[in-house]
Amino acid sequence: MLACAILAFGAGLVTASFADFRDYLPELLRGLEVTVKVTLGGALLALLAAFTAALCKMYAPAPLRWLAVGYIEVFRGTSALVQLFWLFFVLPHFGITLDPLSVGIMALGLNVGAYGAEVVRGAIGGVAAGQWEAATALNMTRAQALRRIVLPQALVAMLPPWGNLFIELLKATSLVSLITLADLTFKAQQINQNTLRTAEIFTVVLLAYLALSLLITTGMRALERRMTQGMHRGPSS
């Protein structure tokens, strides 16, 4: 609570010292909207890519398994900025042209998804072998065991690292300003060029990113509490 109060006080001082802040607030809010869109779109793509790649790597036939391994290694082993530039500047040479928002979502989503695939794989691999044996004893197929027994337990173990990945995704959205996407960072740079109020503008932007990351942290913790509720509860008397 003390930290929140200090942040609110500091934000108030910054806003009060920036006489023209209200004139530029609509532009910052439009940039914030783009940042949120890239974060949400990238998060959804990351989840889809991570679960698909992890399950293919663990259980799919060899060709799909090699494809999943190749995706994970390429996107983990190269820079997110280079991936962003490659999708934006190189794909048009192959006749594929995407708008900056789509490129930003795709690059950051696939990048985070590659890291998330290892989180998913590790969480599934961490489920006790006895759970698989119990599913086999109940005559379940592998798909049924995954869906009904293994994944519900693995999801709980995935939540903390996924929270960290979502925050990393949020912070990486500032890179999309380099492909002319008018996100929060892009708008802040434009306003700074017009006003030269660097300290005030980027302090406000810093607080905006911090507020978004706190929202992600709070949401993930609430989801973790909800999913773990009752898991360690003993039998009722």
mmCIF file of C-alpha atoms in Angstrom:
data_model
loop_
_atom_site.group_PDB
_atom_site.id
_atom_site.type_symbol
_atom_site.label_atom_id
_atom_site.label_comp_id
_atom_site.label_asym_id
_atom_site.label_seq_id
_atom_site.Cartn_x
_atom_site.Cartn_y
_atom_site.Cartn_z
ATOM 1 C CA MET A 1 0.000 0.000 0.000
ATOM 2 C CA LEU A 2 2.847 2.369 0.816
ATOM 3 C CA ALA A 3 4.460 1.703 -2.554
ATOM 4 C CA CYS A 4 1.162 2.407 -4.327
ATOM 5 C CA ALA A 5 0.745 5.634 -2.409
ATOM 6 C CA ILE A 6 4.260 6.765 -3.316
ATOM 7 C CA LEU A 7 3.625 5.964 -6.978
ATOM 8 C CA ALA A 8 0.318 7.826 -6.981
ATOM 9 C CA PHE A 9 1.935 10.827 -5.309
ATOM 10 C CA GLY A 10 4.774 10.828 -7.806
ATOM 11 C CA ALA A 11 2.362 10.546 -10.715
ATOM 12 C CA GLY A 12 0.409 13.493 -9.350
ATOM 13 C CA LEU A 13 3.526 15.629 -9.138
ATOM 14 C CA VAL A 14 4.541 14.727 -12.672
ATOM 15 C CA THR A 15 1.110 15.479 -14.080
ATOM 16 C CA ALA A 16 0.837 18.774 -12.212
ATOM 17 C CA SER A 17 4.253 19.932 -13.428
ATOM 18 C CA PHE A 18 3.389 19.229 -17.073
ATOM 19 C CA ALA A 19 1.135 22.152 -17.948
ATOM 20 C CA ASP A 20 0.217 20.814 -21.396
ATOM 21 C CA PHE A 21 -0.379 17.246 -20.227
ATOM 22 C CA ARG A 22 -4.128 17.316 -20.816
ATOM 23 C CA ASP A 23 -3.589 18.406 -24.413
ATOM 24 C CA TYR A 24 -1.443 15.339 -25.107
ATOM 25 C CA LEU A 25 -3.352 12.846 -22.951
ATOM 26 C CA PRO A 26 -5.642 11.693 -25.816
ATOM 27 C CA GLU A 27 -2.579 10.810 -27.917
ATOM 28 C CA LEU A 28 -1.033 8.831 -25.068
ATOM 29 C CA LEU A 29 -4.311 7.008 -24.509
ATOM 30 C CA ARG A 30 -4.465 6.055 -28.201
ATOM 31 C CA GLY A 31 -0.924 4.736 -27.908
ATOM 32 C CA LEU A 32 -1.883 2.853 -24.751
ATOM 33 C CA GLU A 33 -4.783 1.256 -26.622
ATOM 34 C CA VAL A 34 -2.401 -0.053 -29.290
ATOM 35 C CA THR A 35 -0.040 -1.382 -26.611
ATOM 36 C CA VAL A 36 -2.908 -3.258 -24.950
ATOM 37 C CA LYS A 37 -4.045 -4.683 -28.312
ATOM 38 C CA VAL A 38 -0.550 -5.969 -29.102
ATOM 39 C CA THR A 39 -0.217 -7.422 -25.596
ATOM 40 C CA LEU A 40 -3.564 -9.221 -25.671
ATOM 41 C CA GLY A 41 -3.176 -10.443 -29.246
ATOM 42 C CA GLY A 42 0.385 -11.559 -28.612
ATOM 43 C CA ALA A 43 -0.641 -13.357 -25.411
ATOM 44 C CA LEU A 44 -3.383 -15.323 -27.178
ATOM 45 C CA LEU A 45 -1.041 -16.276 -30.020
ATOM 46 C CA ALA A 46 1.686 -17.203 -27.522
ATOM 47 C CA LEU A 47 -0.654 -19.552 -25.659
ATOM 48 C CA LEU A 48 -1.800 -21.221 -28.880
ATOM 49 C CA ALA A 49 1.748 -21.574 -30.225
ATOM 50 C CA ALA A 50 3.142 -22.805 -26.895
ATOM 51 C CA PHE A 51 0.590 -25.553 -26.315
ATOM 52 C CA THR A 52 0.693 -26.675 -29.947
ATOM 53 C CA ALA A 53 4.501 -26.782 -30.069
ATOM 54 C CA ALA A 54 4.850 -28.468 -26.679
ATOM 55 C CA LEU A 55 2.323 -31.206 -27.403
ATOM 56 C CA CYS A 56 3.783 -31.804 -30.874
ATOM 57 C CA LYS A 57 7.282 -32.014 -29.421
ATOM 58 C CA MET A 58 6.174 -34.528 -26.816
ATOM 59 C CA TYR A 59 3.632 -36.713 -28.612
ATOM 60 C CA ALA A 60 3.426 -35.987 -32.352
ATOM 61 C CA PRO A 61 4.961 -38.070 -35.171
ATOM 62 C CA ALA A 62 8.535 -37.267 -36.183
ATOM 63 C CA PRO A 63 7.853 -34.630 -38.911
ATOM 64 C CA LEU A 64 5.610 -32.557 -36.638
ATOM 65 C CA ARG A 65 8.010 -33.055 -33.745
ATOM 66 C CA TRP A 66 10.931 -31.751 -35.827
ATOM 67 C CA LEU A 67 8.837 -28.775 -36.944
ATOM 68 C CA ALA A 68 7.972 -27.944 -33.328
ATOM 69 C CA VAL A 69 11.615 -28.229 -32.238
ATOM 70 C CA GLY A 70 12.693 -26.018 -35.142
ATOM 71 C CA TYR A 71 10.152 -23.339 -34.230
ATOM 72 C CA ILE A 72 11.168 -23.349 -30.572
ATOM 73 C CA GLU A 73 14.895 -23.174 -31.256
ATOM 74 C CA VAL A 74 14.655 -20.477 -33.950
ATOM 75 C CA PHE A 75 12.457 -18.137 -31.945
ATOM 76 C CA ARG A 76 14.326 -18.707 -28.670
ATOM 77 C CA GLY A 77 17.730 -18.423 -30.317
ATOM 78 C CA THR A 78 17.226 -15.164 -32.212
ATOM 79 C CA SER A 79 16.427 -11.624 -31.154
ATOM 80 C CA ALA A 80 12.803 -10.509 -30.931
ATOM 81 C CA LEU A 81 13.808 -7.294 -32.676
ATOM 82 C CA VAL A 82 15.333 -9.209 -35.592
ATOM 83 C CA GLN A 83 12.205 -11.370 -35.815
ATOM 84 C CA LEU A 84 10.069 -8.225 -35.884
ATOM 85 C CA PHE A 85 12.169 -6.666 -38.656
ATOM 86 C CA TRP A 86 12.248 -9.930 -40.619
ATOM 87 C CA LEU A 87 8.473 -10.270 -40.635
ATOM 88 C CA PHE A 88 7.962 -6.603 -41.502
ATOM 89 C CA PHE A 89 10.716 -6.011 -44.065
ATOM 90 C CA VAL A 90 11.561 -9.464 -45.480
ATOM 91 C CA LEU A 91 8.157 -11.106 -45.904
ATOM 92 C CA PRO A 92 7.116 -8.534 -48.571
ATOM 93 C CA HIS A 93 9.950 -9.917 -50.753
ATOM 94 C CA PHE A 94 8.008 -13.205 -50.767
ATOM 95 C CA GLY A 95 4.758 -11.476 -51.664
ATOM 96 C CA ILE A 96 3.406 -11.398 -48.099
ATOM 97 C CA THR A 97 2.691 -7.925 -46.751
ATOM 98 C CA LEU A 98 1.195 -7.483 -43.294
ATOM 99 C CA ASP A 99 0.127 -4.342 -41.482
ATOM 100 C CA PRO A 100 2.308 -3.236 -38.532
ATOM 101 C CA LEU A 101 -0.235 -4.335 -35.907
ATOM 102 C CA SER A 102 -0.394 -7.870 -37.310
ATOM 103 C CA VAL A 103 3.398 -8.045 -37.520
ATOM 104 C CA GLY A 104 3.774 -6.866 -33.937
ATOM 105 C CA ILE A 105 1.305 -9.417 -32.621
ATOM 106 C CA MET A 106 2.806 -12.218 -34.702
ATOM 107 C CA ALA A 107 6.453 -11.515 -33.868
ATOM 108 C CA LEU A 108 5.987 -11.053 -30.131
ATOM 109 C CA GLY A 109 3.402 -13.828 -29.828
ATOM 110 C CA LEU A 110 5.592 -16.382 -31.585
ATOM 111 C CA ASN A 111 8.648 -15.258 -29.636
ATOM 112 C CA VAL A 112 6.983 -15.620 -26.244
ATOM 113 C CA GLY A 113 5.233 -18.792 -27.413
ATOM 114 C CA ALA A 114 8.605 -20.450 -28.022
ATOM 115 C CA TYR A 115 9.597 -19.843 -24.401
ATOM 116 C CA GLY A 116 6.121 -20.817 -23.246
ATOM 117 C CA ALA A 117 6.364 -24.150 -25.067
ATOM 118 C CA GLU A 118 9.142 -25.195 -22.718
ATOM 119 C CA VAL A 119 7.053 -24.054 -19.754
ATOM 120 C CA VAL A 120 4.162 -26.229 -20.953
ATOM 121 C CA ARG A 121 6.445 -29.195 -21.636
ATOM 122 C CA GLY A 122 8.092 -28.932 -18.227
ATOM 123 C CA ALA A 123 4.768 -28.639 -16.407
ATOM 124 C CA ILE A 124 3.305 -31.679 -18.164
ATOM 125 C CA GLY A 125 6.494 -33.640 -17.550
ATOM 126 C CA GLY A 126 6.343 -32.674 -13.879
ATOM 127 C CA VAL A 127 3.024 -34.409 -13.276
ATOM 128 C CA ALA A 128 3.616 -37.569 -11.264
ATOM 129 C CA ALA A 129 3.878 -40.792 -13.260
ATOM 130 C CA GLY A 130 1.249 -42.295 -11.011
ATOM 131 C CA GLN A 131 -1.345 -40.002 -12.573
ATOM 132 C CA TRP A 132 -0.677 -41.532 -15.982
ATOM 133 C CA GLU A 133 -0.810 -45.028 -14.487
ATOM 134 C CA ALA A 134 -4.140 -44.266 -12.857
ATOM 135 C CA ALA A 135 -5.506 -43.013 -16.194
ATOM 136 C CA THR A 136 -4.310 -46.191 -17.889
ATOM 137 C CA ALA A 137 -5.992 -48.272 -15.207
ATOM 138 C CA LEU A 138 -9.231 -46.438 -15.971
ATOM 139 C CA ASN A 139 -8.806 -47.386 -19.655
ATOM 140 C CA MET A 140 -8.333 -43.775 -20.768
ATOM 141 C CA THR A 141 -6.602 -42.874 -24.004
ATOM 142 C CA ARG A 142 -3.598 -40.532 -23.915
ATOM 143 C CA ALA A 143 -5.757 -37.655 -25.115
ATOM 144 C CA GLN A 144 -8.334 -38.297 -22.410
ATOM 145 C CA ALA A 145 -5.662 -38.564 -19.736
ATOM 146 C CA LEU A 146 -4.131 -35.285 -20.868
ATOM 147 C CA ARG A 147 -7.448 -33.462 -20.959
ATOM 148 C CA ARG A 148 -8.999 -34.822 -17.769
ATOM 149 C CA ILE A 149 -6.093 -35.533 -15.421
ATOM 150 C CA VAL A 150 -2.682 -34.247 -16.498
ATOM 151 C CA LEU A 151 -3.386 -30.802 -17.984
ATOM 152 C CA PRO A 152 -5.558 -29.559 -15.061
ATOM 153 C CA GLN A 153 -2.646 -30.292 -12.699
ATOM 154 C CA ALA A 154 -0.003 -28.979 -15.080
ATOM 155 C CA LEU A 155 -1.879 -25.707 -15.631
ATOM 156 C CA VAL A 156 -1.444 -24.779 -11.974
ATOM 157 C CA ALA A 157 2.338 -25.208 -12.275
ATOM 158 C CA MET A 158 2.376 -23.158 -15.488
ATOM 159 C CA LEU A 159 0.671 -20.060 -14.114
ATOM 160 C CA PRO A 160 3.616 -18.327 -12.326
ATOM 161 C CA PRO A 161 6.030 -18.640 -15.290
ATOM 162 C CA TRP A 162 3.295 -17.621 -17.712
ATOM 163 C CA GLY A 163 2.707 -14.505 -15.630
ATOM 164 C CA ASN A 164 6.377 -13.618 -16.064
ATOM 165 C CA LEU A 165 6.168 -14.285 -19.808
ATOM 166 C CA PHE A 166 3.127 -12.040 -20.195
ATOM 167 C CA ILE A 167 4.954 -9.206 -18.423
ATOM 168 C CA GLU A 168 7.964 -9.737 -20.717
ATOM 169 C CA LEU A 169 5.573 -9.579 -23.654
ATOM 170 C CA LEU A 170 4.135 -6.305 -22.389
ATOM 171 C CA LYS A 171 7.592 -4.767 -22.061
ATOM 172 C CA ALA A 172 8.605 -6.021 -25.499
ATOM 173 C CA THR A 173 5.677 -4.164 -27.096
ATOM 174 C CA SER A 174 7.842 -1.030 -27.041
ATOM 175 C CA LEU A 175 9.788 -2.602 -29.926
ATOM 176 C CA VAL A 176 6.839 -2.220 -32.296
ATOM 177 C CA SER A 177 7.430 1.535 -32.376
ATOM 178 C CA LEU A 178 10.403 0.697 -34.631
ATOM 179 C CA ILE A 179 8.049 -0.543 -37.380
ATOM 180 C CA THR A 180 5.954 2.662 -37.284
ATOM 181 C CA LEU A 181 3.237 1.218 -35.060
ATOM 182 C CA ALA A 182 1.885 4.070 -32.950
ATOM 183 C CA ASP A 183 2.005 2.390 -29.542
ATOM 184 C CA LEU A 184 2.531 4.098 -26.204
ATOM 185 C CA THR A 185 6.298 4.418 -26.688
ATOM 186 C CA PHE A 186 5.879 5.796 -30.226
ATOM 187 C CA LYS A 187 3.386 8.418 -29.042
ATOM 188 C CA ALA A 188 5.650 9.382 -26.142
ATOM 189 C CA GLN A 189 8.566 9.928 -28.521
ATOM 190 C CA GLN A 190 6.425 12.128 -30.763
ATOM 191 C CA ILE A 191 5.183 14.236 -27.851
ATOM 192 C CA ASN A 192 8.695 14.523 -26.472
ATOM 193 C CA GLN A 193 9.933 15.905 -29.797
ATOM 194 C CA ASN A 194 7.229 18.575 -29.683
ATOM 195 C CA THR A 195 7.534 19.541 -26.016
ATOM 196 C CA LEU A 196 11.051 18.523 -24.921
ATOM 197 C CA ARG A 197 9.540 17.539 -21.558
ATOM 198 C CA THR A 198 11.442 14.260 -21.465
ATOM 199 C CA ALA A 199 11.344 13.613 -17.719
ATOM 200 C CA GLU A 200 7.619 14.226 -17.358
ATOM 201 C CA ILE A 201 6.524 12.322 -20.452
ATOM 202 C CA PHE A 202 8.585 9.198 -19.922
ATOM 203 C CA THR A 203 7.812 9.108 -16.205
ATOM 204 C CA VAL A 204 4.119 8.992 -17.093
ATOM 205 C CA VAL A 205 4.830 6.257 -19.655
ATOM 206 C CA LEU A 206 6.891 4.311 -17.114
ATOM 207 C CA LEU A 207 3.992 4.440 -14.652
ATOM 208 C CA ALA A 208 1.587 3.294 -17.381
ATOM 209 C CA TYR A 209 3.704 0.217 -18.128
ATOM 210 C CA LEU A 210 4.042 -0.451 -14.400
ATOM 211 C CA ALA A 211 0.273 -0.241 -13.928
ATOM 212 C CA LEU A 212 -0.303 -2.718 -16.770
ATOM 213 C CA SER A 213 2.265 -5.151 -15.384
ATOM 214 C CA LEU A 214 0.638 -4.955 -11.948
ATOM 215 C CA LEU A 215 -2.720 -5.748 -13.543
ATOM 216 C CA ILE A 216 -1.201 -8.826 -15.187
ATOM 217 C CA THR A 217 0.387 -9.931 -11.908
ATOM 218 C CA THR A 218 -2.846 -9.428 -9.976
ATOM 219 C CA GLY A 219 -4.888 -11.285 -12.584
ATOM 220 C CA MET A 220 -2.521 -14.249 -12.730
ATOM 221 C CA ARG A 221 -2.394 -14.536 -8.939
ATOM 222 C CA ALA A 222 -6.190 -14.437 -8.746
ATOM 223 C CA LEU A 223 -6.394 -17.150 -11.413
ATOM 224 C CA GLU A 224 -3.831 -19.246 -9.551
ATOM 225 C CA ARG A 225 -5.799 -18.965 -6.307
ATOM 226 C CA ARG A 226 -8.989 -19.939 -8.112
ATOM 227 C CA MET A 227 -7.418 -22.979 -9.778
ATOM 228 C CA THR A 228 -5.679 -24.218 -6.655
ATOM 229 C CA GLN A 229 -8.743 -23.730 -4.465
ATOM 230 C CA GLY A 230 -9.611 -27.072 -3.009
ATOM 231 C CA MET A 231 -6.734 -28.992 -4.673
ATOM 232 C CA HIS A 232 -4.941 -29.503 -1.364
ATOM 233 C CA ARG A 233 -8.093 -29.678 0.716
ATOM 234 C CA GLY A 234 -8.478 -32.896 2.598
ATOM 235 C CA PRO A 235 -11.623 -35.006 2.535
ATOM 236 C CA SER A 236 -14.579 -33.457 4.291
ATOM 237 C CA SER A 237 -15.518 -34.960 7.627
#
